[in-house]
Coordinates of C-alpha atoms and ligand atoms in Angstrom, one line a residue:
Chain A
M18 CA 40.3 69.4 25.6
T19 CA 42.4 68.3 22.7
W20 CA 41.0 71.2 20.7
F21 CA 42.0 73.5 23.6
L22 CA 45.6 72.1 23.7
G23 CA 46.0 72.2 19.9
H24 CA 45.0 75.8 19.7
L25 CA 46.9 77.3 22.6
P26 CA 49.0 79.9 20.6
Q27 CA 46.0 81.1 18.7
L28 CA 44.0 81.3 22.0
G29 CA 46.8 83.3 23.6
S30 CA 46.7 85.9 20.9
L31 CA 42.9 86.2 21.0
L32 CA 43.0 86.6 24.8
L33 CA 45.6 89.3 24.6
T34 CA 43.6 91.3 21.9
H35 CA 40.5 90.8 24.0
A36 CA 42.2 92.1 27.1
V37 CA 43.6 95.1 25.3
L38 CA 40.3 95.9 23.7
A39 CA 38.6 95.8 27.1
V40 CA 41.2 97.6 29.2
I41 CA 42.1 100.6 27.0
P42 CA 38.5 101.8 27.0
L43 CA 38.4 101.4 30.7
L44 CA 41.3 103.8 31.1
V45 CA 40.0 106.2 28.5
G46 CA 36.5 106.1 30.0
L47 CA 37.8 106.8 33.5
A48 CA 39.9 109.7 32.2
V49 CA 36.8 111.2 30.6
A50 CA 34.4 110.4 33.4
L51 CA 36.6 112.0 36.1
P52 CA 36.2 115.6 34.9
L53 CA 32.6 115.0 34.0
G54 CA 31.8 113.5 37.4
W55 CA 33.7 116.4 39.0
L56 CA 31.5 118.9 37.1
A57 CA 28.3 117.0 38.1
Q58 CA 29.4 117.2 41.7
R59 CA 30.7 120.8 41.6
Y60 CA 27.7 122.4 39.8
R61 CA 24.5 120.9 41.2
W62 CA 22.4 121.9 38.2
L63 CA 24.7 120.0 35.9
R64 CA 24.3 116.8 37.8
A65 CA 20.9 115.6 36.4
P66 CA 21.7 116.3 32.7
L67 CA 25.2 114.9 32.9
V68 CA 24.3 111.7 34.8
A69 CA 21.1 111.1 32.8
G70 CA 22.7 112.1 29.5
T71 CA 25.7 109.8 29.8
G72 CA 23.6 107.1 31.3
L73 CA 21.4 107.2 28.2
L74 CA 24.5 106.2 26.1
Y75 CA 24.5 102.8 27.7
T76 CA 21.1 102.0 26.2
I77 CA 22.5 102.1 22.6
P78 CA 22.8 98.5 21.5
S79 CA 26.5 97.6 21.2
L80 CA 26.2 96.1 17.7
A81 CA 24.6 99.3 16.5
L82 CA 27.4 101.3 18.1
F83 CA 30.1 99.2 16.5
V84 CA 28.5 99.6 13.0
L85 CA 27.9 103.3 13.5
M86 CA 31.4 104.1 14.6
P87 CA 33.1 103.8 11.1
L88 CA 30.4 106.1 9.8
V89 CA 30.9 108.7 12.5
L90 CA 34.7 108.5 12.6
G91 CA 35.5 107.7 9.0
T92 CA 37.4 104.6 10.0
G93 CA 37.5 101.2 8.3
I94 CA 34.8 98.7 9.5
L95 CA 37.5 96.3 10.7
D96 CA 39.5 98.9 12.6
P97 CA 39.7 97.9 16.3
I98 CA 39.6 101.6 17.1
N99 CA 35.9 101.4 16.6
V100 CA 35.6 98.9 19.4
V101 CA 37.8 100.9 21.7
I102 CA 35.8 104.1 21.2
A103 CA 32.5 102.4 21.5
L104 CA 33.5 100.7 24.7
S105 CA 34.9 104.0 26.1
V106 CA 31.5 105.5 25.6
Y107 CA 30.0 102.7 27.6
T108 CA 32.6 103.1 30.3
V109 CA 31.9 106.8 30.5
A110 CA 28.2 106.0 30.7
L111 CA 28.8 103.7 33.7
L112 CA 31.4 105.9 35.5
V113 CA 30.1 109.4 35.4
R114 CA 27.5 108.7 38.1
T115 CA 29.9 106.6 40.1
V116 CA 32.5 109.4 40.1
A117 CA 29.9 112.0 41.0
D118 CA 28.6 109.7 43.8
G119 CA 32.1 109.0 45.1
L120 CA 33.0 112.7 45.3
A121 CA 29.7 113.5 46.9
A122 CA 30.4 110.9 49.6
V123 CA 33.6 112.8 50.8
P124 CA 32.6 114.3 54.1
D125 CA 31.8 117.9 53.8
E126 CA 33.8 119.0 56.8
V127 CA 36.9 117.3 55.4
V128 CA 36.6 119.4 52.2
Q129 CA 35.9 122.5 54.3
A130 CA 38.9 121.8 56.4
A131 CA 41.1 121.7 53.3
T132 CA 39.6 124.9 52.1
A133 CA 40.1 126.6 55.4
M134 CA 43.8 125.7 55.4
G135 CA 44.2 127.4 52.0
V136 CA 44.3 124.3 49.8
G137 CA 43.2 125.5 46.3
P138 CA 40.4 123.7 44.4
A139 CA 42.7 121.8 42.0
R140 CA 45.1 120.6 44.6
R141 CA 42.2 119.8 46.9
F142 CA 40.6 117.6 44.2
F143 CA 43.8 115.5 43.6
T144 CA 45.0 115.3 47.2
V145 CA 41.7 115.1 49.2
E146 CA 38.6 114.5 47.2
L147 CA 39.9 112.0 44.6
P148 CA 41.8 109.7 47.1
L149 CA 38.7 109.6 49.3
A150 CA 36.5 108.7 46.4
V151 CA 38.7 105.8 45.3
P152 CA 36.7 103.0 47.0
V153 CA 33.4 104.1 45.3
I154 CA 35.1 104.7 41.9
A155 CA 36.9 101.3 42.1
A156 CA 33.5 99.6 42.6
G157 CA 32.2 101.3 39.5
L158 CA 35.3 100.3 37.6
R159 CA 34.9 96.7 38.5
V160 CA 31.4 96.7 37.0
A161 CA 32.6 98.5 33.9
A162 CA 35.5 96.0 33.5
V163 CA 33.3 93.0 33.5
S164 CA 30.8 94.7 31.2
N165 CA 33.6 95.6 28.7
V166 CA 34.9 92.0 28.6
S167 CA 31.5 90.7 27.7
V168 CA 30.7 93.5 25.2
V169 CA 34.0 93.1 23.3
S170 CA 33.0 89.7 22.2
V171 CA 30.1 91.1 20.2
A172 CA 32.7 92.8 17.9
A173 CA 33.4 89.3 16.5
L174 CA 30.3 89.7 14.4
L175 CA 32.1 92.4 12.6
G176 CA 35.1 90.2 12.1
I177 CA 37.4 91.8 14.7
A178 CA 39.4 88.9 16.1
Q179 CA 39.3 88.3 19.9
L180 CA 37.8 85.7 22.2
G181 CA 34.3 86.3 20.7
S182 CA 35.6 84.9 17.4
L183 CA 35.6 81.5 19.1
F184 CA 31.8 81.8 19.5
T185 CA 31.2 82.8 15.8
D186 CA 33.7 80.1 14.7
G187 CA 32.1 77.4 16.8
F188 CA 28.6 78.4 15.8
A189 CA 29.5 78.4 12.1
R190 CA 31.0 75.0 12.3
D191 CA 28.4 73.6 14.8
F192 CA 31.3 72.7 17.1
V193 CA 31.0 73.2 20.8
D194 CA 34.6 73.1 22.0
P195 CA 35.7 76.6 20.9
I196 CA 32.5 78.1 22.4
L197 CA 33.2 76.5 25.8
V198 CA 36.8 77.5 25.8
G199 CA 35.8 81.1 24.8
I200 CA 33.3 81.3 27.7
V201 CA 35.9 80.1 30.2
A202 CA 38.6 82.4 28.8
C203 CA 36.2 85.4 29.1
M204 CA 35.4 84.5 32.7
V205 CA 39.0 84.2 33.6
L206 CA 39.8 87.5 32.0
A207 CA 36.9 89.3 33.7
L208 CA 37.9 87.8 37.1
T209 CA 41.5 88.7 36.6
L210 CA 40.6 92.3 35.9
D211 CA 38.3 92.4 38.9
V212 CA 41.1 91.1 41.2
V213 CA 43.6 93.6 39.7
I214 CA 41.2 96.6 40.3
L215 CA 40.3 95.4 43.8
S216 CA 44.0 95.0 44.7
L217 CA 44.9 98.4 43.3
S218 CA 42.0 100.0 45.2
R219 CA 43.2 98.4 48.4
V220 CA 46.8 99.5 47.9
L221 CA 45.5 103.1 47.3
T222 CA 43.3 103.1 50.4
P223 CA 45.4 101.7 53.3
W224 CA 43.4 103.8 55.8
T225 CA 40.1 102.0 55.2
R226 CA 41.5 98.7 56.6
R227 CA 43.4 100.0 59.6
G228 CA 40.6 101.7 61.4
R229 CA 39.0 100.6 64.7
T230 CA 35.3 99.9 64.5
A231 CA 34.6 102.5 67.1
Chain B
M28 CA 43.6 142.9 66.2
I29 CA 40.7 141.6 64.2
N30 CA 38.0 144.2 63.5
L31 CA 34.5 143.3 62.3
L32 CA 32.9 146.6 61.1
G33 CA 29.2 146.4 60.5
V34 CA 29.5 142.9 59.1
T35 CA 26.4 141.4 57.6
K36 CA 25.7 138.1 56.0
V37 CA 22.4 137.4 54.3
Y38 CA 22.3 134.0 52.6
P39 CA 20.8 133.6 49.2
G40 CA 17.6 132.1 50.7
G41 CA 17.1 135.3 52.6
T42 CA 18.3 134.2 56.1
T43 CA 20.1 136.9 57.9
A44 CA 22.8 134.9 59.6
V45 CA 24.8 137.9 60.8
G46 CA 23.3 141.3 61.1
D47 CA 25.5 144.5 61.3
L48 CA 28.0 143.0 63.7
T49 CA 30.8 145.3 65.0
L50 CA 33.3 143.6 67.2
A51 CA 37.0 144.2 68.0
M52 CA 39.1 141.2 68.9
P53 CA 42.4 142.2 70.5
T54 CA 45.7 140.7 69.6
G55 CA 47.0 138.0 71.8
Q56 CA 43.6 137.5 73.5
T57 CA 40.8 134.9 73.3
T58 CA 37.5 136.2 72.1
V59 CA 34.7 133.7 72.6
L60 CA 31.6 133.8 70.4
V61 CA 28.8 132.2 72.2
G62 CA 25.1 131.9 71.6
P63 CA 22.3 129.4 70.8
S64 CA 22.4 127.1 67.7
G65 CA 22.0 129.0 64.5
C66 CA 22.9 132.4 65.8
G67 CA 25.6 132.8 63.2
K68 CA 28.8 131.8 65.0
T69 CA 30.2 129.6 62.3
T70 CA 29.2 132.1 59.7
T71 CA 31.0 134.9 61.5
L72 CA 34.1 132.8 61.9
R73 CA 34.2 131.8 58.2
M74 CA 33.8 135.4 57.1
I75 CA 37.1 136.1 58.9
N76 CA 39.0 133.7 56.6
R77 CA 36.7 134.4 53.7
M78 CA 35.3 131.0 53.3
I79 CA 32.1 132.9 53.4
E80 CA 32.0 136.4 51.8
P81 CA 30.1 139.0 53.8
T82 CA 27.2 140.7 52.0
G83 CA 27.9 143.9 53.9
G84 CA 30.5 145.6 56.1
R85 CA 34.2 144.8 56.2
I86 CA 36.7 142.8 58.2
E87 CA 40.2 144.1 59.0
I88 CA 43.1 142.1 60.4
D89 CA 45.8 144.4 61.8
G90 CA 44.3 147.2 59.8
V91 CA 44.3 145.4 56.5
N92 CA 41.0 144.8 54.8
T93 CA 40.8 141.0 54.2
A94 CA 38.8 141.6 51.0
D95 CA 42.1 142.9 49.5
L96 CA 44.0 139.7 50.2
E97 CA 44.1 136.5 48.1
P98 CA 41.9 134.0 49.9
G99 CA 44.3 131.1 49.8
E100 CA 47.1 133.2 51.2
L101 CA 44.9 134.7 53.9
R102 CA 43.8 131.2 55.0
R103 CA 47.3 129.8 55.1
G104 CA 48.1 132.5 57.7
I105 CA 45.1 131.6 59.9
G106 CA 44.8 128.4 61.9
Y107 CA 41.3 126.9 61.6
V108 CA 39.9 124.2 63.8
I109 CA 36.7 123.0 62.1
Q110 CA 33.5 122.0 63.8
G111 CA 33.3 118.2 63.7
G112 CA 37.1 117.7 63.4
G113 CA 37.5 117.5 59.6
L114 CA 40.7 115.5 59.8
F115 CA 41.9 113.9 56.6
P116 CA 40.9 110.3 57.0
H117 CA 43.4 109.2 54.4
R118 CA 46.4 110.8 56.0
T119 CA 48.3 109.8 59.1
V120 CA 48.3 112.0 62.1
L121 CA 51.7 113.4 61.2
D122 CA 50.7 114.1 57.6
N123 CA 47.5 115.8 58.8
I124 CA 49.5 118.2 61.0
M125 CA 52.1 118.8 58.2
T126 CA 49.4 120.0 55.7
V127 CA 49.9 123.8 55.9
P128 CA 53.7 123.8 56.3
L129 CA 54.0 121.7 53.1
L130 CA 51.5 124.0 51.4
L131 CA 53.8 126.9 52.4
G132 CA 56.7 125.1 50.7
W133 CA 58.7 124.0 53.8
D134 CA 60.9 121.1 53.2
R135 CA 59.6 117.8 54.6
R136 CA 62.3 117.5 57.3
R137 CA 61.4 120.8 58.9
A138 CA 57.7 120.2 58.6
K139 CA 58.1 116.8 60.2
S140 CA 60.1 118.1 63.1
V141 CA 57.7 120.9 63.8
A142 CA 54.7 118.5 63.6
T143 CA 56.4 116.1 66.0
E144 CA 57.1 118.8 68.4
L145 CA 53.5 120.0 68.2
M146 CA 52.2 116.6 68.9
E147 CA 54.0 116.6 72.2
R148 CA 52.8 120.1 72.9
V149 CA 49.1 119.2 72.6
G150 CA 49.6 116.0 74.6
L151 CA 49.8 113.3 71.9
T152 CA 52.4 110.6 72.3
A153 CA 54.9 110.2 69.4
S154 CA 53.7 106.6 68.9
L155 CA 50.4 108.0 67.4
A156 CA 52.2 109.7 64.5
R157 CA 51.7 107.0 62.0
R158 CA 48.1 106.2 62.8
Y159 CA 45.1 107.2 60.8
P160 CA 42.5 109.5 62.4
N161 CA 40.0 106.6 62.7
E162 CA 42.5 104.8 64.9
L163 CA 42.3 107.6 67.5
S164 CA 39.9 108.4 70.4
G165 CA 37.7 111.5 70.1
G166 CA 39.9 113.5 72.4
Q167 CA 43.0 112.6 70.5
Q168 CA 41.4 113.6 67.2
Q169 CA 40.5 117.0 68.7
R170 CA 44.1 117.4 69.7
V171 CA 45.3 116.6 66.2
G172 CA 42.9 119.2 64.9
V173 CA 44.4 121.8 67.2
A174 CA 48.0 120.8 66.3
R175 CA 47.2 120.9 62.6
A176 CA 45.8 124.5 63.0
L177 CA 48.9 125.5 64.9
A178 CA 51.4 123.9 62.6
A179 CA 52.6 127.0 60.6
D180 CA 52.5 129.1 63.8
P181 CA 49.8 131.5 62.6
P182 CA 49.2 134.6 64.7
V183 CA 45.4 134.1 64.4
M184 CA 43.4 131.0 65.3
L185 CA 39.8 130.4 64.5
M186 CA 38.3 127.5 66.5
D187 CA 34.8 126.3 65.8
E188 CA 33.5 124.2 68.8
P189 CA 36.8 122.4 69.0
F190 CA 36.0 120.5 72.1
S191 CA 32.3 119.7 71.6
A192 CA 32.5 116.1 70.4
V193 CA 34.1 114.6 73.6
D194 CA 32.8 113.6 77.0
P195 CA 32.8 116.1 79.9
V196 CA 36.0 114.8 81.6
V197 CA 38.1 114.9 78.4
R198 CA 36.6 118.2 77.5
E199 CA 37.7 119.7 80.8
Q200 CA 41.2 118.3 80.2
L201 CA 41.3 119.8 76.7
Q202 CA 40.1 123.2 78.1
D203 CA 42.9 123.2 80.8
E204 CA 45.4 122.4 78.1
F205 CA 44.1 125.1 75.9
L206 CA 44.6 127.6 78.7
R207 CA 48.1 126.4 79.4
L208 CA 49.0 126.5 75.6
Q209 CA 47.5 129.9 75.1
A210 CA 49.4 131.3 78.1
E211 CA 52.6 130.1 76.3
L212 CA 51.6 131.1 72.7
G213 CA 49.6 134.3 73.1
K214 CA 47.7 133.8 69.8
T215 CA 44.8 136.0 68.7
I216 CA 42.0 133.5 69.1
V217 CA 38.4 133.5 68.0
F218 CA 36.7 130.6 69.8
V219 CA 33.2 129.5 69.0
T220 CA 31.1 127.5 71.5
H221 CA 27.5 127.2 72.5
D222 CA 28.5 126.2 76.0
I223 CA 28.5 129.3 78.2
D224 CA 30.6 127.6 80.9
E225 CA 33.3 127.0 78.3
A226 CA 33.0 130.6 77.1
I227 CA 33.5 131.9 80.7
K228 CA 36.4 129.6 81.4
L229 CA 38.4 130.2 78.2
G230 CA 37.5 133.8 77.1
D231 CA 39.4 137.0 77.9
Q232 CA 36.2 138.5 76.5
V233 CA 32.9 136.9 75.6
A234 CA 30.6 138.0 72.9
V235 CA 27.1 136.7 73.4
L236 CA 25.1 136.6 70.1
R237 CA 21.4 136.2 69.6
V238 CA 19.7 134.6 66.7
G239 CA 20.2 136.8 63.6
G240 CA 23.8 137.3 64.5
A241 CA 23.3 140.5 66.6
L242 CA 25.6 141.2 69.5
A243 CA 23.7 141.0 72.8
Q244 CA 26.7 141.7 75.0
L245 CA 30.5 141.9 74.8
A246 CA 32.3 141.7 78.2
A247 CA 34.9 140.0 80.2
P248 CA 33.6 136.8 81.8
A249 CA 33.4 138.2 85.4
E250 CA 31.6 141.3 84.2
L251 CA 29.2 139.2 82.1
L252 CA 28.2 137.1 85.2
A253 CA 28.0 140.2 87.4
D254 CA 26.0 142.4 85.1
P255 CA 24.1 140.7 82.2
A256 CA 22.9 143.3 79.7
D257 CA 19.4 142.0 79.4
D258 CA 17.1 139.0 80.1
F259 CA 18.4 137.1 77.1
V260 CA 22.0 137.2 78.3
A261 CA 20.9 136.5 81.9
D262 CA 18.9 133.4 80.8
F263 CA 21.7 132.3 78.6
L264 CA 24.1 132.5 81.5
G265 CA 21.9 130.3 83.6
H266 CA 21.8 129.6 87.3
D267 CA 24.4 130.1 90.0
R268 CA 25.8 133.3 88.4
G269 CA 26.7 134.8 91.8
Y270 CA 28.6 131.7 92.8
R271 CA 30.2 131.2 89.4
G272 CA 31.3 134.9 89.5
L273 CA 33.3 134.2 92.6
G274 CA 35.5 132.0 90.4
F275 CA 36.9 135.2 88.9
A276 CA 37.5 136.9 92.3
A277 CA 41.0 136.3 93.8
A278 CA 40.8 135.4 97.4
P279 CA 42.7 138.1 99.3
A280 CA 44.3 137.5 102.7
L281 CA 41.7 135.3 104.3
P282 CA 42.1 134.6 108.0
I283 CA 43.8 131.2 108.1
S284 CA 43.8 128.9 111.1
A285 CA 46.5 126.4 111.8
E286 CA 44.9 122.9 111.6
P287 CA 46.0 120.0 113.9
V288 CA 46.9 117.0 111.8
V289 CA 47.9 113.3 112.1
A290 CA 49.8 111.3 109.5
L291 CA 48.4 108.2 107.8
G292 CA 49.2 105.2 110.0
A293 CA 49.1 107.1 113.3
S294 CA 47.5 105.2 116.2
A295 CA 43.9 105.9 117.3
E296 CA 45.1 107.2 120.7
D297 CA 47.4 109.7 119.0
A298 CA 44.6 110.8 116.7
R299 CA 42.2 111.3 119.7
R300 CA 44.8 113.2 121.6
V301 CA 45.6 115.6 118.7
A302 CA 41.9 116.1 118.0
A303 CA 41.3 117.2 121.5
G304 CA 37.6 116.6 121.4
A305 CA 37.0 117.9 117.8
S306 CA 34.7 115.6 115.8
W307 CA 36.8 115.7 112.6
L308 CA 40.6 115.5 112.3
L309 CA 42.7 116.2 109.1
V310 CA 45.0 113.5 107.9
V311 CA 48.2 114.2 105.8
D312 CA 50.7 112.0 104.0
D313 CA 54.5 112.0 104.3
A314 CA 54.8 115.1 102.1
S315 CA 52.3 116.9 104.4
A316 CA 49.7 116.9 101.6
P317 CA 46.1 116.6 103.0
V318 CA 44.5 113.3 102.1
G319 CA 41.2 113.4 103.9
W320 CA 39.3 113.7 107.2
V321 CA 38.7 111.1 110.0
R322 CA 36.4 110.9 113.0
P323 CA 38.8 110.2 115.9
S324 CA 36.0 108.7 118.0
A325 CA 35.3 106.1 115.3
L326 CA 38.9 104.9 115.0
S327 CA 39.8 101.5 116.3
G328 CA 43.3 100.7 115.1
R329 CA 45.7 102.8 113.1
V330 CA 44.5 105.6 110.7
E331 CA 44.1 103.7 107.4
P332 CA 43.2 105.1 104.0
S333 CA 39.9 103.3 104.3
D334 CA 39.0 105.4 107.3
L335 CA 39.2 108.7 105.3
H336 CA 36.3 110.9 104.3
R337 CA 37.4 112.4 101.0
G338 CA 34.6 114.8 100.2
G339 CA 36.4 118.0 100.9
T340 CA 37.9 120.0 98.0
L341 CA 41.2 121.7 98.3
A342 CA 41.7 125.4 97.7
R343 CA 45.0 126.8 96.5
L344 CA 46.5 129.7 98.6
G345 CA 46.0 132.8 96.4
G346 CA 43.3 131.0 94.4
T347 CA 39.7 132.2 94.0
L348 CA 37.0 133.0 96.5
R349 CA 34.9 130.3 94.8
A350 CA 37.5 127.6 95.5
A351 CA 38.0 128.8 99.1
L352 CA 34.2 128.8 99.7
D353 CA 33.7 125.5 98.1
A354 CA 36.6 124.0 100.2
A355 CA 34.8 125.2 103.4
L356 CA 31.3 124.0 102.3
S357 CA 32.5 120.6 101.1
A358 CA 34.6 119.7 104.2
P359 CA 32.8 117.6 106.8
S360 CA 34.4 119.7 109.4
R361 CA 33.3 122.9 107.5
R362 CA 36.9 124.0 107.7
G363 CA 38.2 124.6 104.1
V364 CA 41.6 123.2 103.5
L365 CA 44.2 125.5 101.9
V366 CA 47.3 124.2 100.2
D367 CA 50.3 125.8 98.6
D368 CA 51.4 125.4 95.0
D369 CA 53.2 122.1 95.9
G370 CA 50.0 120.7 97.5
R371 CA 51.3 121.0 101.1
L372 CA 48.9 122.0 103.8
V373 CA 48.8 125.7 104.7
G374 CA 45.8 125.8 107.1
T375 CA 42.0 126.1 107.0
V376 CA 39.4 128.8 106.4
R377 CA 35.8 129.0 107.5
A378 CA 32.9 129.8 105.2
A379 CA 31.8 132.7 107.4
D380 CA 35.2 134.4 106.9
V381 CA 35.0 133.9 103.1
L382 CA 31.5 135.4 103.1
A383 CA 32.7 138.3 105.2
E384 CA 35.3 138.9 102.6
I385 CA 32.7 138.8 99.8
E386 CA 30.5 141.3 101.6
R387 CA 33.4 143.6 102.6
E388 CA 34.1 144.4 98.9
P389 CA 30.8 144.6 97.1
G390 CA 30.4 143.4 93.6
V391 CA 32.8 141.1 91.8
R392 CA 36.3 142.3 91.5
P393 CA 38.1 142.0 88.2
Ligands
LIG14 N1 24.9 128.0 53.2 C1 23.8 128.4 53.8 N2 22.7 128.8 53.1 C2 21.6 129.3 53.8 N3 21.5 129.5 55.1 C3 22.5 129.1 55.9 C4 23.7 128.6 55.3 N4 24.6 128.3 56.3 C5 24.0 128.7 57.4 N5 22.8 129.2 57.2 C6 21.8 129.7 58.2 O1 22.4 130.8 58.8 C7 22.1 130.7 60.2 C8 23.4 130.7 61.0 O2 24.2 129.6 60.7 P1 25.5 129.2 61.4 O3 26.0 128.0 60.9 O4 26.4 130.4 61.4 O5 25.1 129.0 63.0 P2 25.9 128.6 64.3 O6 25.7 129.7 65.2 O7 27.3 128.2 63.9 O8 25.1 127.3 64.8 P3 25.5 126.0 65.5 O9 25.8 126.3 66.9 O10 24.4 125.1 65.3 O11 26.8 125.5 64.8 C9 21.3 129.5 60.5 O12 19.9 129.9 60.5 C10 21.5 128.7 59.3 O13 20.4 127.9 58.9
LIG15 MG1 28.3 126.3 63.9

């Protein structure tokens, strides 16, 4: 406890970096997964290769990905961009299937009705299909958010400072306090992200809660 | 006028959904496509707005080949009520109805006022405007579907089983409203159903299709009932064709007898005196609208609503032979009650006189 109070400012900055490193890939990953998921849903023959292919990315161990990134991108080993890109890859891996499933769950007659009224494909995607897929996509995002928060800490092994540094630090000094604080901080961050995504999803989908259960 | 000229649709799997269909659908009239499940009704409808491209033949609307039009533009000019509703679950009733006007670039105020007016027209109270579709009953949802299709006032309406998902009572209500609305609007309507009674009730002309999308018969409803082209059409029309056909025959000047009546609340003595020995006596209310029959001999005190036999149907003067005959057959006295347009008693007719009229002019009159 005294350790915790004594290191508050340092903790704050580690938490902030951790949050940024977890959230940016979430947004980037979503932006990439949306068009890929749309393709997988639009062209049936693309679905299997896209979903399986991106899913495969998730099986690459995170440490290996972090170490590989500088080689592929030509960045410095300590550059946080490595972590951002690696986690974006994981987010895409998790979300392509989710987006495709979410779009597939939009009732066919609703899409047909939009088409019949002369709503073009692009407008239809943004005004009908995407809004209706929000609950499913949000569920996938919550999983990805929690996963990102936990994977970011691995980057501490490469010396990129964030909450994971508390684990390496505590381990090196055989001192349990920073490790415990790091775990709690990670959990708080993950829970906060979860609540934020859930709330956003609810704000975006008012119709799901006002229905009668007929 | 919508013209299907040798239209064919063979799906990639090899199914011929529509085979060489030629059909003219006159402007301002309702053409009903009817036939068993899978006979190509939806496919035919969707080829008209090019949601499905024909593999053969062509379709003209007012002489213009639809293949020459941009599909989006064509569709925004055609109202479509989709099988199963297809309302946008994430949009309020009002926003659903405003879809096409907003697509056409109307300003929101105008779109909203038109949508509000349409809600009233199709029998939706204004308080439903801000609800989501899943907060509506089945019948209300169907009405929203119709209002949404009508929103930009398209000259052509395609309706795919719009009233199929509701119970029979609501369905009949929706059908009556459809007829009232169409009498006002005079749209060119293509209406799909698999319910032959609905087809006969709503169609100016009925196209019966057989599986494979071939035209079995195209005729006005009365003609269809009177003269089915073959066994398939006859079977599809079902029973009681003669009786149902009378529903299209206007009852001419039937011999009407004056009917003795008592008012509700009259004494038993008065009722027996007026009846003069007849076993059934007609009772009317203050506005001289018939309310039911009583047995004068069974009366003890005054004529109360609980004494009434209410089995008799009422026929409107100038209505159909079917209504007149049914009024006679359903009345316990076998005297069919005729009323005027305001529901006031005109007199009674006998089944024998209605039958004599049917026999006097052979066949079903148009
Ligand atoms: N996309 C498709 N691909 C292949 N075959 C199809 C397709 N859509 C419809 N069909 C087939 O074409 C035939 C006609 O279908 P359609 O939907 O037009 O029938 P329908 O008369 O509307 O039937 P229902 O009364 O059940 O709605 C059916 O045999 C159906 O299986
Ligand atoms: Mg159909």
